[in-house]
Short mmCIF file of C-alpha atoms in Angstrom, two decimals:
data_model
loop_
_atom_site.label_atom_id
_atom_site.label_comp_id
_atom_site.label_asym_id
_atom_site.label_seq_id
_atom_site.Cartn_x
_atom_site.Cartn_y
_atom_site.Cartn_z
CA MET A 1 -7.24 11.50 -28.09
CA GLY A 2 -5.48 13.63 -30.06
CA VAL A 3 -5.38 17.73 -31.13
CA TYR A 4 -7.81 18.66 -33.79
CA CYS A 5 -7.58 22.14 -35.46
CA LEU A 6 -10.92 23.40 -36.51
CA ASP A 7 -11.96 26.64 -38.42
CA THR A 8 -13.99 29.43 -36.08
CA ARG A 9 -16.85 29.06 -38.11
CA VAL A 10 -17.63 25.33 -36.89
CA LEU A 11 -19.37 28.44 -33.35
CA ALA A 12 -22.08 28.09 -35.17
CA HIS A 13 -22.96 24.83 -35.00
CA LEU A 14 -22.23 25.29 -31.43
CA GLU A 15 -25.34 25.90 -29.25
CA PRO A 16 -24.52 27.67 -25.86
CA ASP A 17 -24.75 25.99 -23.25
CA VAL A 18 -25.96 22.68 -24.35
CA ARG A 19 -23.09 19.98 -24.09
CA LEU A 20 -22.09 18.14 -27.44
CA ASP A 21 -19.57 15.16 -27.83
CA PHE A 22 -17.01 15.69 -30.01
CA ARG A 23 -17.87 12.48 -31.86
CA ASP A 24 -21.14 14.37 -32.29
CA LEU A 25 -19.93 17.67 -33.80
CA ILE A 26 -17.91 16.04 -36.31
CA LEU A 27 -20.93 13.98 -37.78
CA ARG A 28 -23.11 17.12 -37.96
CA LEU A 29 -19.99 19.12 -39.19
CA LEU A 30 -19.81 15.77 -41.95
CA GLU A 31 -23.56 16.71 -42.89
CA ARG A 32 -23.01 20.47 -43.85
CA VAL A 33 -20.33 20.31 -45.10
CA GLU A 34 -18.07 18.66 -48.14
CA ALA A 35 -15.46 16.41 -47.22
CA TRP A 36 -12.77 14.27 -48.65
CA ARG A 37 -9.93 11.81 -47.77
CA PRO A 38 -6.51 12.71 -47.55
CA GLU A 39 -4.06 10.43 -49.39
CA ALA A 40 -1.45 11.14 -46.63
CA TYR A 41 0.19 8.12 -44.13
CA ARG A 42 -1.14 8.54 -41.09
CA LEU A 43 -1.01 6.61 -37.96
CA ASP A 44 -2.44 6.71 -34.32
CA LEU A 45 0.50 6.07 -31.85
CA GLY A 46 -1.88 6.79 -28.77
CA ARG A 47 -0.31 2.85 -27.86
CA TYR A 48 2.95 1.06 -27.06
CA ASP A 49 1.94 -1.58 -30.21
CA ASP A 50 1.17 1.47 -32.44
CA TYR A 51 4.67 2.98 -32.57
CA GLU A 52 6.32 -0.44 -32.60
CA LEU A 53 4.65 -0.56 -35.92
CA ALA A 54 4.96 2.85 -37.31
CA MET A 55 9.06 2.13 -36.08
CA GLN A 56 8.98 -0.77 -38.49
CA GLU A 57 6.99 0.54 -41.30
CA PHE A 58 9.46 3.67 -41.17
CA ALA A 59 12.19 2.54 -43.55
CA SER A 60 9.56 1.55 -46.29
CA VAL A 61 7.96 4.67 -46.14
CA ARG A 62 11.10 7.45 -45.12
CA HIS A 63 11.32 8.53 -48.78
CA ARG A 64 7.79 9.82 -48.37
CA LEU A 65 8.21 11.49 -44.80
CA LEU A 66 11.31 13.56 -45.15
CA PRO A 67 12.50 15.78 -47.94
CA ARG A 68 15.56 14.40 -49.93
CA GLU A 69 17.94 16.68 -48.40
CA VAL A 70 16.96 15.68 -44.77
CA ARG A 71 18.03 11.34 -45.90
CA ALA A 72 21.34 10.02 -45.93
CA PRO A 73 23.49 10.87 -48.53
CA ASP A 74 22.95 6.68 -49.99
CA GLN A 75 19.03 6.97 -50.17
CA PRO A 76 17.40 7.36 -53.08
#
């Protein structure tokens, strides 16, 4: 589960009164559009174990996630 923002043009791919699972909508859209995989750092925090992993990894990726002015003065 998560939050997804879609362009209003997606409405053109929906039929009134016809059930369409979100997964099927995404697959339908991928057939019609060019997609790319971003190089962004991303973790799902939906489970406690995922959150724990994120906490462990944070120190090693902090420089990618926080702007320089937010870091502690001794951080590069």
